[in-house]
PDB file of C-alpha atoms in Angstrom:
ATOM      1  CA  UNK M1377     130.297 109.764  44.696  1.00  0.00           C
ATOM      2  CA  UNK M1378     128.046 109.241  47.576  1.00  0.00           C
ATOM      3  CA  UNK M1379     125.870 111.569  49.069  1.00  0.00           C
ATOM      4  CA  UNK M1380     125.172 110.818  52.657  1.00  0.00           C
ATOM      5  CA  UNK M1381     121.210 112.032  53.890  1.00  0.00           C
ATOM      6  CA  UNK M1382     122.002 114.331  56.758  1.00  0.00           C
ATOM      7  CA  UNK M1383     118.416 113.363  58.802  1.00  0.00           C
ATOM      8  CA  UNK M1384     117.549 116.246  61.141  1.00  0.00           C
ATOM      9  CA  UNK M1385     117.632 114.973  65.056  1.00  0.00           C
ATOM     10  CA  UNK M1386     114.242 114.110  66.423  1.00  0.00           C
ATOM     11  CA  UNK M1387     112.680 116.869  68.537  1.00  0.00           C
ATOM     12  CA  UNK M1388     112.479 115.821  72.305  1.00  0.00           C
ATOM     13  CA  UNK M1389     109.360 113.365  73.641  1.00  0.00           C
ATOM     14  CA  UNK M1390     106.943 115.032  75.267  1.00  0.00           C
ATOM     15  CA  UNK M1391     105.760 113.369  78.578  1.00  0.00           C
ATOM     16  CA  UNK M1392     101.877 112.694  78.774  1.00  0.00           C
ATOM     17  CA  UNK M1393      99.867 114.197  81.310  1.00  0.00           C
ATOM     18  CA  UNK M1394      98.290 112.068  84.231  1.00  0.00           C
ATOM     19  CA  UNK M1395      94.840 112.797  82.205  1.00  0.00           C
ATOM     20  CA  UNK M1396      96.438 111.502  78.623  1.00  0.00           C
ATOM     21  CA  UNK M1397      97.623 108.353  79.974  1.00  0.00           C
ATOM     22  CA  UNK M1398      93.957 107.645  81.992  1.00  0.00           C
ATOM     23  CA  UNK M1399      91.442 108.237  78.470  1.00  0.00           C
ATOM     24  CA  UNK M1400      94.826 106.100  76.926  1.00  0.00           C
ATOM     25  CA  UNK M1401      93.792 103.052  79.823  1.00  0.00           C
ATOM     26  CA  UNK M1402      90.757 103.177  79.491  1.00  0.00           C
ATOM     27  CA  UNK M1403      90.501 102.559  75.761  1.00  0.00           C
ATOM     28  CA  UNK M1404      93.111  99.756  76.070  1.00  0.00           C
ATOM     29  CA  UNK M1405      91.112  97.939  78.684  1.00  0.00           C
ATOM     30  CA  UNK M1406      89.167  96.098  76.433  1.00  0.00           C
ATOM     31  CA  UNK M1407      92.135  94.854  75.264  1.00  0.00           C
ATOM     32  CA  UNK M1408      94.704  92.113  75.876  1.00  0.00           C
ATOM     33  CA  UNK M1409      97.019  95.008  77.002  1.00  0.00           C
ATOM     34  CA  UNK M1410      97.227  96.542  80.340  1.00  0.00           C
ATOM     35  CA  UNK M1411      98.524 100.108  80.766  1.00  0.00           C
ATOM     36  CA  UNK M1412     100.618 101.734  83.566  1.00  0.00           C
ATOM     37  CA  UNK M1413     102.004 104.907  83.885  1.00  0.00           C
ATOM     38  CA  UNK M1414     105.254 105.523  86.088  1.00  0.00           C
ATOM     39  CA  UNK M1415     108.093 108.041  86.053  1.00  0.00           C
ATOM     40  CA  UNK M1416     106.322 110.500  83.582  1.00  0.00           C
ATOM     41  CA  UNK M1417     106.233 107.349  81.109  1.00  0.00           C
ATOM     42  CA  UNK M1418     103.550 104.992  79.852  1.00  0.00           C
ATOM     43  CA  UNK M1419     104.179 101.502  80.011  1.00  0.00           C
ATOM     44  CA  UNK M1420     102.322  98.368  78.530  1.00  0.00           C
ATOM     45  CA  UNK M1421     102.157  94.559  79.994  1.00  0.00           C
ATOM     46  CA  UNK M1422     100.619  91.896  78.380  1.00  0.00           C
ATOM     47  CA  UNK M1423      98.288  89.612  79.305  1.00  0.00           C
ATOM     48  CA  UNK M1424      99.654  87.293  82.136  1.00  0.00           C
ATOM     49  CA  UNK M1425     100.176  83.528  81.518  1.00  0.00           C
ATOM     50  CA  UNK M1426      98.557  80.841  83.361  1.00  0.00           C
ATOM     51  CA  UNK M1427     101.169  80.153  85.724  1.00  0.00           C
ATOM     52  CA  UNK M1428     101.032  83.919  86.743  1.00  0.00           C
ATOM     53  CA  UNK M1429      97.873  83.913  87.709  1.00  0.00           C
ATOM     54  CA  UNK M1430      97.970  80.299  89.103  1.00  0.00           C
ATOM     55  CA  UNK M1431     100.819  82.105  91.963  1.00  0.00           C
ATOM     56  CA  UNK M1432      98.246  84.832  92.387  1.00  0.00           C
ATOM     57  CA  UNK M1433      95.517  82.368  93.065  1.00  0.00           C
ATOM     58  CA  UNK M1434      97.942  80.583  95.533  1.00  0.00           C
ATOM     59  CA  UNK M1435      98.526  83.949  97.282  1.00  0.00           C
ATOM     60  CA  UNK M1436      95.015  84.980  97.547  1.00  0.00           C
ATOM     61  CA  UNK M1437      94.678  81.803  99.135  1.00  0.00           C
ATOM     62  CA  UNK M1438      97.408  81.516 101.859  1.00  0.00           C
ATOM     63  CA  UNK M1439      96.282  85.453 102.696  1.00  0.00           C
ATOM     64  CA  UNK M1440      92.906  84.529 103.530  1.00  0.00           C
ATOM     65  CA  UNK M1441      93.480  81.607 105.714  1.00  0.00           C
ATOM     66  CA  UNK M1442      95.044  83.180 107.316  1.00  0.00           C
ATOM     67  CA  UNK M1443      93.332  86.901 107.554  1.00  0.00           C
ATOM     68  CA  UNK M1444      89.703  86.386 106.327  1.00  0.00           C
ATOM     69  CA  UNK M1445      89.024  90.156 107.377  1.00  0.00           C
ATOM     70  CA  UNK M1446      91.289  90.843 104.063  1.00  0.00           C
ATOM     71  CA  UNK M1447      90.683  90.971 100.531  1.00  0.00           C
ATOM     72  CA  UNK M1448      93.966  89.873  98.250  1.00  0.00           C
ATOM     73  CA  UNK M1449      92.741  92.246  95.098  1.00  0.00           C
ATOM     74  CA  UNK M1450      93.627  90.759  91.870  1.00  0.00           C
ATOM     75  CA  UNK M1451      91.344  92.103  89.534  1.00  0.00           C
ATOM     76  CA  UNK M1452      93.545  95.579  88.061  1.00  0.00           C
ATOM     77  CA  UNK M1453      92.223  97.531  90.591  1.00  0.00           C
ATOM     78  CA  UNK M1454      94.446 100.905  89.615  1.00  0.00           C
ATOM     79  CA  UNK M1455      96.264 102.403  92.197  1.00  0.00           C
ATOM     80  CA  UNK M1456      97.549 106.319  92.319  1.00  0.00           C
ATOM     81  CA  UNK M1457     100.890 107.084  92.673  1.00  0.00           C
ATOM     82  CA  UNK M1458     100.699 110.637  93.484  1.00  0.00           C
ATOM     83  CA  UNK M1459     103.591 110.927  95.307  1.00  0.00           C
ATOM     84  CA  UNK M1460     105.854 109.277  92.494  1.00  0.00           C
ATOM     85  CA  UNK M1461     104.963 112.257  89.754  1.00  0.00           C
ATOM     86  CA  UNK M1462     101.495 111.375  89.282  1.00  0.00           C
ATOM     87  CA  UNK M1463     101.812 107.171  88.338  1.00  0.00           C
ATOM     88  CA  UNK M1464      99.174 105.390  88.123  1.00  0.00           C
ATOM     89  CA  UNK M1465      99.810 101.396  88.337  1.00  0.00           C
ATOM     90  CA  UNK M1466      97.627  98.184  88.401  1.00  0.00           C
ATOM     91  CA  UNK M1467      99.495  96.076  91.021  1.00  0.00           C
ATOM     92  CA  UNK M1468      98.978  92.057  90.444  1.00  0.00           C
ATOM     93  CA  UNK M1469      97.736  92.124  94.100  1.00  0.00           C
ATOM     94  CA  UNK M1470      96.602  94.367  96.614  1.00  0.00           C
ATOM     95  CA  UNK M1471      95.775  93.300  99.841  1.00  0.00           C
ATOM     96  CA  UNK M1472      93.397  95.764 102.133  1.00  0.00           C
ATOM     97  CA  UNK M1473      90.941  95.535 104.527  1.00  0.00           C
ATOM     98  CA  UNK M1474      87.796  93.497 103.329  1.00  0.00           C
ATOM     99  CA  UNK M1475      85.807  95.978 100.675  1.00  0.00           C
ATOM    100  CA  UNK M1476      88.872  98.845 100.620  1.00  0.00           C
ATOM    101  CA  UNK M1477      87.993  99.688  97.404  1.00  0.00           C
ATOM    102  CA  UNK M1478      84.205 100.594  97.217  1.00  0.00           C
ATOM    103  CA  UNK M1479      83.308 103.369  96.125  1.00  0.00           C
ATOM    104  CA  UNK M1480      87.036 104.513  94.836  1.00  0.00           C
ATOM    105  CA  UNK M1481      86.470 104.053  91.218  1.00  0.00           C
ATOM    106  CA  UNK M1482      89.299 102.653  88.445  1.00  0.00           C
ATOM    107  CA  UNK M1483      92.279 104.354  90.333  1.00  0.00           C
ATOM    108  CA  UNK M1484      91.938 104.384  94.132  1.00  0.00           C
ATOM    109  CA  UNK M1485      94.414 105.911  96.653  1.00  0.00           C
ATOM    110  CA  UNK M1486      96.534 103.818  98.154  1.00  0.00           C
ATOM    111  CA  UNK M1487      96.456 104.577 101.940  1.00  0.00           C
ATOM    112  CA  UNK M1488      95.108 101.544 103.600  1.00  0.00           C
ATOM    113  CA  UNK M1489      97.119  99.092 101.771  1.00  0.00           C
ATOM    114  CA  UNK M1490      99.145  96.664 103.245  1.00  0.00           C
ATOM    115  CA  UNK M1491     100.573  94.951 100.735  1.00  0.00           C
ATOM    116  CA  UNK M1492     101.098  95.543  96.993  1.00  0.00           C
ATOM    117  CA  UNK M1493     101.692  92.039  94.963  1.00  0.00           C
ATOM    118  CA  UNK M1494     104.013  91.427  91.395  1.00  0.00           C
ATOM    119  CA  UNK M1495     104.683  88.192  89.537  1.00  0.00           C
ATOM    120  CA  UNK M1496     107.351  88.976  87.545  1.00  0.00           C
ATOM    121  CA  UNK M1497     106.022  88.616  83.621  1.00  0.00           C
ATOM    122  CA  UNK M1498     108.686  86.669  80.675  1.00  0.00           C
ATOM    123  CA  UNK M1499     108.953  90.534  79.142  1.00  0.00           C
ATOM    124  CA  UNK M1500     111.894  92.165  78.257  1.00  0.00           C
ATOM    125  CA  UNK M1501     110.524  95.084  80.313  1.00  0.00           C
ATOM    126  CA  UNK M1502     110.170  93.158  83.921  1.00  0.00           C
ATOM    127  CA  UNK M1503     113.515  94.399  85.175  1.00  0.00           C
ATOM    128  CA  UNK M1504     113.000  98.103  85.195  1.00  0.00           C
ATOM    129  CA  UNK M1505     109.366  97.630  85.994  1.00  0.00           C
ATOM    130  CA  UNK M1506     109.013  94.958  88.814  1.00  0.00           C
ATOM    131  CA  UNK M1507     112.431  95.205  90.793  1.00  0.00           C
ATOM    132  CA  UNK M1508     113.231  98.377  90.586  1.00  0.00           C
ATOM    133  CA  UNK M1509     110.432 101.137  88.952  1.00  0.00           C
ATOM    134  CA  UNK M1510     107.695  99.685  91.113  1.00  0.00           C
ATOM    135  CA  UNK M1511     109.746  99.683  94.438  1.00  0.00           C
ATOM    136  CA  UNK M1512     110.505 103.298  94.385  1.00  0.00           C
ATOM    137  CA  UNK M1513     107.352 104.132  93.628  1.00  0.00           C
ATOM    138  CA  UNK M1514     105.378 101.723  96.281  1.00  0.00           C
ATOM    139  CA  UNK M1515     107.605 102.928  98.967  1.00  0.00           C
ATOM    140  CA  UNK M1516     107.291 106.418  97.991  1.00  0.00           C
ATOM    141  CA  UNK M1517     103.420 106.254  98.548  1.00  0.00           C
ATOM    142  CA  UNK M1518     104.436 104.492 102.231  1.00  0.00           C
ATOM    143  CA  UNK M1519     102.844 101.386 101.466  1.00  0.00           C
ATOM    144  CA  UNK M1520     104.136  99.443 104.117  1.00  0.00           C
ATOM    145  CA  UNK M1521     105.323  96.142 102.120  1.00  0.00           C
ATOM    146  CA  UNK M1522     106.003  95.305  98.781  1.00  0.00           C
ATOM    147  CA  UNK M1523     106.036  91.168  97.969  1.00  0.00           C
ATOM    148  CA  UNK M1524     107.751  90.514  94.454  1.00  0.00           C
ATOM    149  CA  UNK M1525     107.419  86.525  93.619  1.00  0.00           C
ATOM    150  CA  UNK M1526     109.956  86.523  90.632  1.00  0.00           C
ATOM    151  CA  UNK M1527     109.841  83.802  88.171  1.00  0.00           C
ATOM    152  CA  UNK M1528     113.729  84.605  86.795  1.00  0.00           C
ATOM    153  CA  UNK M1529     115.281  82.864  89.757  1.00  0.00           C
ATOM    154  CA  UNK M1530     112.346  81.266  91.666  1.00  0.00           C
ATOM    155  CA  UNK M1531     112.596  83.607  94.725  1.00  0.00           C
ATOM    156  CA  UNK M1532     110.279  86.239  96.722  1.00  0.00           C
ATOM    157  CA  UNK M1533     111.285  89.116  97.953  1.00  0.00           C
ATOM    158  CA  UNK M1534     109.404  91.428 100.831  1.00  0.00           C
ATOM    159  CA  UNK M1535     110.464  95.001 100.666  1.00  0.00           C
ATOM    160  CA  UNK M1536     109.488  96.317 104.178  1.00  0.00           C
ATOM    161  CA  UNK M1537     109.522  99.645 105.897  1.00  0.00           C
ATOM    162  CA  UNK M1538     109.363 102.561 103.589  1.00  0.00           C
ATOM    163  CA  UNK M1539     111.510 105.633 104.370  1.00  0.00           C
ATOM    164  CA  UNK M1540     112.181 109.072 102.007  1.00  0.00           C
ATOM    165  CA  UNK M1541     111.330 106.645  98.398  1.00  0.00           C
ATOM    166  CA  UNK M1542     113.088 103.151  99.037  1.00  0.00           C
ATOM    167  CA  UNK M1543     112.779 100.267 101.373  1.00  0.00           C
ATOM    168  CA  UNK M1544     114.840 100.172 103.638  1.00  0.00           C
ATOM    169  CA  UNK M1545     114.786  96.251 104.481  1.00  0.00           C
ATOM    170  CA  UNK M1546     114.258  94.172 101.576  1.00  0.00           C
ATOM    171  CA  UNK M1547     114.734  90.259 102.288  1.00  0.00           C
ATOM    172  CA  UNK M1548     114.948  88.004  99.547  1.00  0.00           C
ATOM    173  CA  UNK M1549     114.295  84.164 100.096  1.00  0.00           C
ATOM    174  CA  UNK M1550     114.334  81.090  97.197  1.00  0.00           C
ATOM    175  CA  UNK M1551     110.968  79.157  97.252  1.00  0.00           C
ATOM    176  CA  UNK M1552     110.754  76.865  99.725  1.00  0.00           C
ATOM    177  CA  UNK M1553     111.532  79.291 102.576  1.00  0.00           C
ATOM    178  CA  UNK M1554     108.586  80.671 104.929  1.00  0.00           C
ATOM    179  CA  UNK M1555     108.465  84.345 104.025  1.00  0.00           C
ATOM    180  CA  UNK M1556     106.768  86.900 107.062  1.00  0.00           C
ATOM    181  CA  UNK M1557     104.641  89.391 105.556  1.00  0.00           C
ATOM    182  CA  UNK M1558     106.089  92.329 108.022  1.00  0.00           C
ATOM    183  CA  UNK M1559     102.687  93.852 110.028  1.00  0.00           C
ATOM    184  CA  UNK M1560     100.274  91.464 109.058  1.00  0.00           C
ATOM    185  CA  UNK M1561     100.391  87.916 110.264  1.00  0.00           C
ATOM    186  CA  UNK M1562     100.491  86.359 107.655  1.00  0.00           C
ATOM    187  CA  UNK M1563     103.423  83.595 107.080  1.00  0.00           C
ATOM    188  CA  UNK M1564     103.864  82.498 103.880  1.00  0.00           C
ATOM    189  CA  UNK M1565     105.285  79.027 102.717  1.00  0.00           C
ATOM    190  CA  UNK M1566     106.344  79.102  99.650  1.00  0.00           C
ATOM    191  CA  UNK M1567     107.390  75.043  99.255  1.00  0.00           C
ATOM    192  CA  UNK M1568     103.792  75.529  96.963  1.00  0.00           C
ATOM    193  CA  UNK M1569     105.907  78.036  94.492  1.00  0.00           C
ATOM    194  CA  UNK M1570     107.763  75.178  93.374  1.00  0.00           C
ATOM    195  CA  UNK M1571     105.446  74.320  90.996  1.00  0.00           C
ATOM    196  CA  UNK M1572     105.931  76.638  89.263  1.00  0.00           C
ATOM    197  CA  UNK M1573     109.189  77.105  89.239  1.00  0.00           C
ATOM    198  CA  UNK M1574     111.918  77.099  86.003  1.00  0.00           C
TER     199      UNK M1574
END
């Protein structure tokens, strides 16, 4: 006869607290590990490859040729999500007026950026996170436009005008295109993505 082990169901997670999650980063800083926190959940990206921050590199540079009175931040500046329950996310990009961020400490708020930047990472996780997790929450702080370059299928994507948690225009083009940056002018093209393309 067999006796079957009943096992007792697992008691509900409890979500961390805004302050949890921050002593949580901090700690994990110093490693290759960098922490986000969105929808009530923390969430954990590895180090980015060489091509990922090769397109960021690329970015910064087609941003400032074009607008040298704006900074393309891609060091992890942290960014509060306050309006979508209490993130907290370290964009790949930011771009804001030239010195934004002084004087706003690990997580700054994010009125005043223009743009928010992701590179899609090879992680099971990049779904969720990049296309969909990160665009409610972006447009649910009104950050005017949200630029995705995604590595899957060698495309960008500008999400554009923020309205009630979503963007309402999102235009998606394959490398190659020129890409607008909505409000601004800045004209992006992306025949230098190819590169590093699949």
């Amino acid at each position: 006869m067999t006796v079957l082990e009943h096992s007792s169901p697992r008691p509900p997670v409890e979500k961390l607290s805004v302050e949890q999650f921050e002593v949580i980063a901090q700690a994990a800083a110093r490693e290759d590990v960098t922490l986000e926190y969105l929808n009530g959940q923390m969430e954990t990206r590895t180090a980015p490859d060489s091509d990922h921050n090769a397109i960021l590199m690329w970015l910064m540079r087609q941003f400032m040729t074009q607008r040298a009175d704006l900074d393309l931040n891609v060091t992890g500046q942290g960014l509060k999500l306050d309006t979508y329950r209490r993130g907290r996310a370290r964009p790949d990009g930011i771009l804001a007026p030239v010195d934004h961020f002084a004087g706003q400490g690990e997580w700054a708020d994010p009125a005043g950026v223009l743009v928010v930047v992701e590179v899609t990472s090879w992680d099971s996780d990049t779904n969720a996170r990049d296309r969909v997790e990160k665009a409610h929450a972006y447009a649910a702080c009104d950050i005017s436009v949200y630029l995705l370059v995604d590595r899957d299928d060698d495309s960008v994507t500008v999400h554009s005008e923020p309205r009630s948690g979503r963007y309402r225009n999102i235009a998606k083009l394959g490398y190659g295109h020129t890409v607008e940056i909505p409000g601004v002018g800045v004209t992006l093209s992306t025949d230098g993505l190819k590169r590093y393309g699949r």
